[in-house]
mmCIF file of C-alpha atoms and ligand atoms in Angstrom:
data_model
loop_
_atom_site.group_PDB
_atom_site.id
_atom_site.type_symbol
_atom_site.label_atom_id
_atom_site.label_comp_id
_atom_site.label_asym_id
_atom_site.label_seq_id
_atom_site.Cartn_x
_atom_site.Cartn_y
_atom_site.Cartn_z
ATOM 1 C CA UNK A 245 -23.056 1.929 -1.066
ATOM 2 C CA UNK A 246 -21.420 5.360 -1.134
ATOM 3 C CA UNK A 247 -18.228 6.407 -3.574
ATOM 4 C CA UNK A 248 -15.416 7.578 -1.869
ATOM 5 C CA UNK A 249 -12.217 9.409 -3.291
ATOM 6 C CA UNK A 250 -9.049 7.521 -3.293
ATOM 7 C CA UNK A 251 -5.417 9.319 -3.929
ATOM 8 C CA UNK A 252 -1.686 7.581 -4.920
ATOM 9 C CA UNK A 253 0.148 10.333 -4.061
ATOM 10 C CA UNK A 254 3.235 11.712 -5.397
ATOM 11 C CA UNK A 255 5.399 9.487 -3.216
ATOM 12 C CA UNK A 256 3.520 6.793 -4.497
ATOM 13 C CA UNK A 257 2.987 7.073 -8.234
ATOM 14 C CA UNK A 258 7.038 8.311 -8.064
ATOM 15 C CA UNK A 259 7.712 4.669 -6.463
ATOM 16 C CA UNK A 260 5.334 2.787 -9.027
ATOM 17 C CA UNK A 261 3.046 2.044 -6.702
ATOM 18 C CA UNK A 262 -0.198 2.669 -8.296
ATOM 19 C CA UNK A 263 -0.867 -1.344 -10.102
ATOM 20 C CA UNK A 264 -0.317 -2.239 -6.349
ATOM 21 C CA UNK A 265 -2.294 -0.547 -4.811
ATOM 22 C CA UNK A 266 -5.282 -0.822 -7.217
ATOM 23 C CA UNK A 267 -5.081 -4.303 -6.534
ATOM 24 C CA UNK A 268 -5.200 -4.265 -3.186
ATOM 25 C CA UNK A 269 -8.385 -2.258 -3.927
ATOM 26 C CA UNK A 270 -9.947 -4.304 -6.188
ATOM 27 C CA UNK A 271 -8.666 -8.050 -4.100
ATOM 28 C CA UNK A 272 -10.835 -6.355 -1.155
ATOM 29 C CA UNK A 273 -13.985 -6.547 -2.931
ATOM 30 C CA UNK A 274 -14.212 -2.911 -3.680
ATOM 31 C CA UNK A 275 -14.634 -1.425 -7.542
ATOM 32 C CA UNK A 276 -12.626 1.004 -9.505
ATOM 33 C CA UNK A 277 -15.318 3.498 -10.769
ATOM 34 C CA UNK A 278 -13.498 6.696 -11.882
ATOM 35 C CA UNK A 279 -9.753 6.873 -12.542
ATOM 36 C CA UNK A 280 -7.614 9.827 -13.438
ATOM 37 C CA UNK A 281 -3.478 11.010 -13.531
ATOM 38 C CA UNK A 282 -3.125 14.508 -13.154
ATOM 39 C CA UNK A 283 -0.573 16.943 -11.257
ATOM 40 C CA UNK A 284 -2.183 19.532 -8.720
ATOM 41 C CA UNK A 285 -1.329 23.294 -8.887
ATOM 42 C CA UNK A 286 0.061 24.622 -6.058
ATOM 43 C CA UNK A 287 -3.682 25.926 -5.650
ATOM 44 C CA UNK A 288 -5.483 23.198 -6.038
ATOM 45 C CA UNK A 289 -3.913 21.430 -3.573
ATOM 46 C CA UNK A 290 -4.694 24.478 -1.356
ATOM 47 C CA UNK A 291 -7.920 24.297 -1.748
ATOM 48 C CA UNK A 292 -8.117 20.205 -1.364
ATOM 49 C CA UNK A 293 -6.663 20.403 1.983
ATOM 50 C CA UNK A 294 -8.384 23.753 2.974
ATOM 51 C CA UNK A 295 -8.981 22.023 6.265
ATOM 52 C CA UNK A 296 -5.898 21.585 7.334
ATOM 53 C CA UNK A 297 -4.722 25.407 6.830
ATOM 54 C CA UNK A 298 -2.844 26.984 9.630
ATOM 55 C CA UNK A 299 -1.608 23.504 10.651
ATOM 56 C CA UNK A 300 2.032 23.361 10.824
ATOM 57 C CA UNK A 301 1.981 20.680 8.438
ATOM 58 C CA UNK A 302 0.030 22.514 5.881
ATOM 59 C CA UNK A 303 2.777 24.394 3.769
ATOM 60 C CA UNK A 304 4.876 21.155 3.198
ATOM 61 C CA UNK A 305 1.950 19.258 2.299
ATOM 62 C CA UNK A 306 0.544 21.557 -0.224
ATOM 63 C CA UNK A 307 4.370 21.145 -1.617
ATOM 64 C CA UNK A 308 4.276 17.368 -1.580
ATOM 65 C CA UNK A 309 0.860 17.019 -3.504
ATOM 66 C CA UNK A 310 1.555 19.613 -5.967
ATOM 67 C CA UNK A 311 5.146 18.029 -6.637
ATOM 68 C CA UNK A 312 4.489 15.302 -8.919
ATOM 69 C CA UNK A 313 1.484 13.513 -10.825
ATOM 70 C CA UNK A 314 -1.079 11.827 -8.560
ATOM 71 C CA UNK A 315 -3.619 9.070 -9.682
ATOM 72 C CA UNK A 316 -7.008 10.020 -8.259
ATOM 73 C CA UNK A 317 -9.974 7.298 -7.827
ATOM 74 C CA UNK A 318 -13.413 6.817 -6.811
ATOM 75 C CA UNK A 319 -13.696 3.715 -5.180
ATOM 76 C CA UNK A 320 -17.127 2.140 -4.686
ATOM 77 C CA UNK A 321 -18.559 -1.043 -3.075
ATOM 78 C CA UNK A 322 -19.982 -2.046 0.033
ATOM 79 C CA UNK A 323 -18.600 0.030 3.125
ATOM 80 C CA UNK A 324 -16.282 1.777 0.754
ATOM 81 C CA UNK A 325 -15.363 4.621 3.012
ATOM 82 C CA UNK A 326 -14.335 2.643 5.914
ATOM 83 C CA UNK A 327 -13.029 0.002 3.615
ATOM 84 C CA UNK A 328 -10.720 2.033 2.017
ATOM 85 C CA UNK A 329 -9.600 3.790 4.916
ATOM 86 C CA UNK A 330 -8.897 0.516 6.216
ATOM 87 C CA UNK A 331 -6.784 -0.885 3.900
ATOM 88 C CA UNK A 332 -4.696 2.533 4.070
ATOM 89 C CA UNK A 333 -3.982 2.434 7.249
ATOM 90 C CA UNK A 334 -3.321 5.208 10.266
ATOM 91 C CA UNK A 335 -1.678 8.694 8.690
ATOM 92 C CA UNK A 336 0.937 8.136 10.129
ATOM 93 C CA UNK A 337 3.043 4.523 8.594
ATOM 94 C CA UNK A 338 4.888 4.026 12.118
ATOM 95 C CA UNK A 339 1.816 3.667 13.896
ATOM 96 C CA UNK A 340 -0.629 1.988 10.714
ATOM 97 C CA UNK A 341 -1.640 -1.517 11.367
ATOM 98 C CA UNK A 342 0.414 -4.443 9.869
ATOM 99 C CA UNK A 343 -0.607 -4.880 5.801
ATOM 100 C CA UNK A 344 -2.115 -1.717 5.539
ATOM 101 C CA UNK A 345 -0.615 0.371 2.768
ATOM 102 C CA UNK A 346 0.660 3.353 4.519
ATOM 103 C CA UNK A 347 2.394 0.733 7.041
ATOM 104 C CA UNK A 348 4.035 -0.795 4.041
ATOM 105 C CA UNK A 349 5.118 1.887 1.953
ATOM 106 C CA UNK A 350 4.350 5.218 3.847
ATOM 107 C CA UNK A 351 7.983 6.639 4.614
ATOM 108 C CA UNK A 352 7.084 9.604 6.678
ATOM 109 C CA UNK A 353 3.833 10.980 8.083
ATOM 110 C CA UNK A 354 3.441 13.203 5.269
ATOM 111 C CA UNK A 355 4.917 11.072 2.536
ATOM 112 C CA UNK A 356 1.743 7.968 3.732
ATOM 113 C CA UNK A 357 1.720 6.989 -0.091
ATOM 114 C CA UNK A 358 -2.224 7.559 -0.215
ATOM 115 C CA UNK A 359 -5.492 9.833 0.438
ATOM 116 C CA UNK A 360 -8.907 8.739 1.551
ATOM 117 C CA UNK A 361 -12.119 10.419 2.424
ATOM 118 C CA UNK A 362 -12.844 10.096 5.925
ATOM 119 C CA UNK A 363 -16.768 10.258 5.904
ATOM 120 C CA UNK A 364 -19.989 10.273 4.028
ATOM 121 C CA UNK A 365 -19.940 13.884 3.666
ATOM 122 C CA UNK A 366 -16.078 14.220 2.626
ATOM 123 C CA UNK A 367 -16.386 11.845 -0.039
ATOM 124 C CA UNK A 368 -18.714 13.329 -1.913
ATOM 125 C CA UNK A 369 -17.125 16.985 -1.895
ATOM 126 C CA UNK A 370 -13.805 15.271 -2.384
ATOM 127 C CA UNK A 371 -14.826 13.063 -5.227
ATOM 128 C CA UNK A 372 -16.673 15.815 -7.220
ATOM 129 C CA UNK A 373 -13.548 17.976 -6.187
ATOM 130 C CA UNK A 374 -12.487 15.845 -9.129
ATOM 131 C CA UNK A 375 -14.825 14.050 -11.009
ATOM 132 C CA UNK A 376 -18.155 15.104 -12.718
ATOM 133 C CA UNK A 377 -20.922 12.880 -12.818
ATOM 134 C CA UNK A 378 -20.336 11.379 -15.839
ATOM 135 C CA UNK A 379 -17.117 10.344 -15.479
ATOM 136 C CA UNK A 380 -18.282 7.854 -12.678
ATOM 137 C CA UNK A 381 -19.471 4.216 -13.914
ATOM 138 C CA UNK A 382 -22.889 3.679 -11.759
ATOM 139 C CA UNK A 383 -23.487 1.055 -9.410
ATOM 140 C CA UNK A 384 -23.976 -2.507 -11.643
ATOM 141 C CA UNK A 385 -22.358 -1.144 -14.686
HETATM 142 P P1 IDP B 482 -5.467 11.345 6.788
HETATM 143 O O1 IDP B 482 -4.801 11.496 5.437
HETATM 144 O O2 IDP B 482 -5.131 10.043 7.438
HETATM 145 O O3 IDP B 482 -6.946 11.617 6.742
HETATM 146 P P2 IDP B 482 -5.161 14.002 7.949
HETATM 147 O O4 IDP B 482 -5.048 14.287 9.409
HETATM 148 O O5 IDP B 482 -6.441 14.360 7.275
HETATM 149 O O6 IDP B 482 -4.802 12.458 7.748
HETATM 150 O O7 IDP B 482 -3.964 14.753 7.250
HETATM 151 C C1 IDP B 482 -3.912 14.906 5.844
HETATM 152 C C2 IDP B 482 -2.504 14.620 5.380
HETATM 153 O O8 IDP B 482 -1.613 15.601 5.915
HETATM 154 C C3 IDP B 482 -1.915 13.293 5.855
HETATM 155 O O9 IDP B 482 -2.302 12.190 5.053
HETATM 156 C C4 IDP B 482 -0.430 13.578 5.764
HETATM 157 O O10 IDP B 482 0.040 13.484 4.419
HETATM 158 C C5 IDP B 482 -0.370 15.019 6.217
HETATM 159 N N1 IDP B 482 -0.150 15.138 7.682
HETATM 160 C C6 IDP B 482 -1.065 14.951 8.670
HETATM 161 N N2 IDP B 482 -0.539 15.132 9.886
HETATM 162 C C7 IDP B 482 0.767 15.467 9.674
HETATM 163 C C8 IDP B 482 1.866 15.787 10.545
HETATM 164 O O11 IDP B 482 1.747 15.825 11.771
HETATM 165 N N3 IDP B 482 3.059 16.067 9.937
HETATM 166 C C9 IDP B 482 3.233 16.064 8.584
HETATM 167 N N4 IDP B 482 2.222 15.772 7.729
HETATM 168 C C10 IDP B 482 1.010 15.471 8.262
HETATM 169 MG MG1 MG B 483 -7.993 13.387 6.283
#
């Protein structure tokens, strides 16, 4: 019953996306346990997506998720990781399966609307990347 970290990114908070997609979220069972706007510095988006530097991509995406506010979640439930990543869909829209978010919304591979952690271990760096303890709701509350 791991937490996972869930992002609306600036595409999608910019297209008033974010009451949809929490929905979505929240119709599949899952729970909303930590909830946050905020705008990344050009740094902090660096260092979110540390992984991906020296990619080709990784200039333009630090851009994109430092260029507008983002709404950043922990998402908890049963299977929550694979759950969430799920109901995002594949990075890239053109290829996501049918009713996934990033198939619905996601206008380029970049611009795929959301974020999720992508395993036990990523999920908990990413969601204290944002959240402290205490600003996570515990399991039954
Ligand atoms: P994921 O978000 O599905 O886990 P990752 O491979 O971890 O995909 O890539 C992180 C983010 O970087 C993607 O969500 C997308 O915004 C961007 N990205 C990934 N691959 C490309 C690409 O080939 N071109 C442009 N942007 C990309
Ligand atoms: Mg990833």
């Amino acid at each position: 019953m791991a937490n996972t970290l869930g992002i609306v990114k600036p595409d999608g908070v910019r297209r008033k996306l974010v009451g949809n997609i929490i929905s979505k979220i929240e119709k599949a069972g899952l729970v909303i346990r930590g909830l946050k706007v905020l705008k990344l510095t050009v740094e902090q988006a660096e260092k979110f997506y540390a992984v991906h530097e020296g990619k080709p991509f990784y200039r333009s995406l630090v851009e994109f998720m430092s260029s507008g506010p983002i709404v950043v979640m922990v998402i908890g439930g049963h299977g929550s990781i694979e759950q969430w990543r799920e109901l995002m869909g594949a990075t890239d829209p053109a290829r996501a399966k049918y009713n996934t978010i990033r198939r619905e919304y996601g206008t380029s591979v970049e611009k795929n609307v959301v974020h999720g952690s992508d395993s036990e271990e990523t999920a908990k760096t990413e969601v204290a990347f944002f959240f402290t303890d205490d600003e996570i709701l515990p399991k039954g509350a």
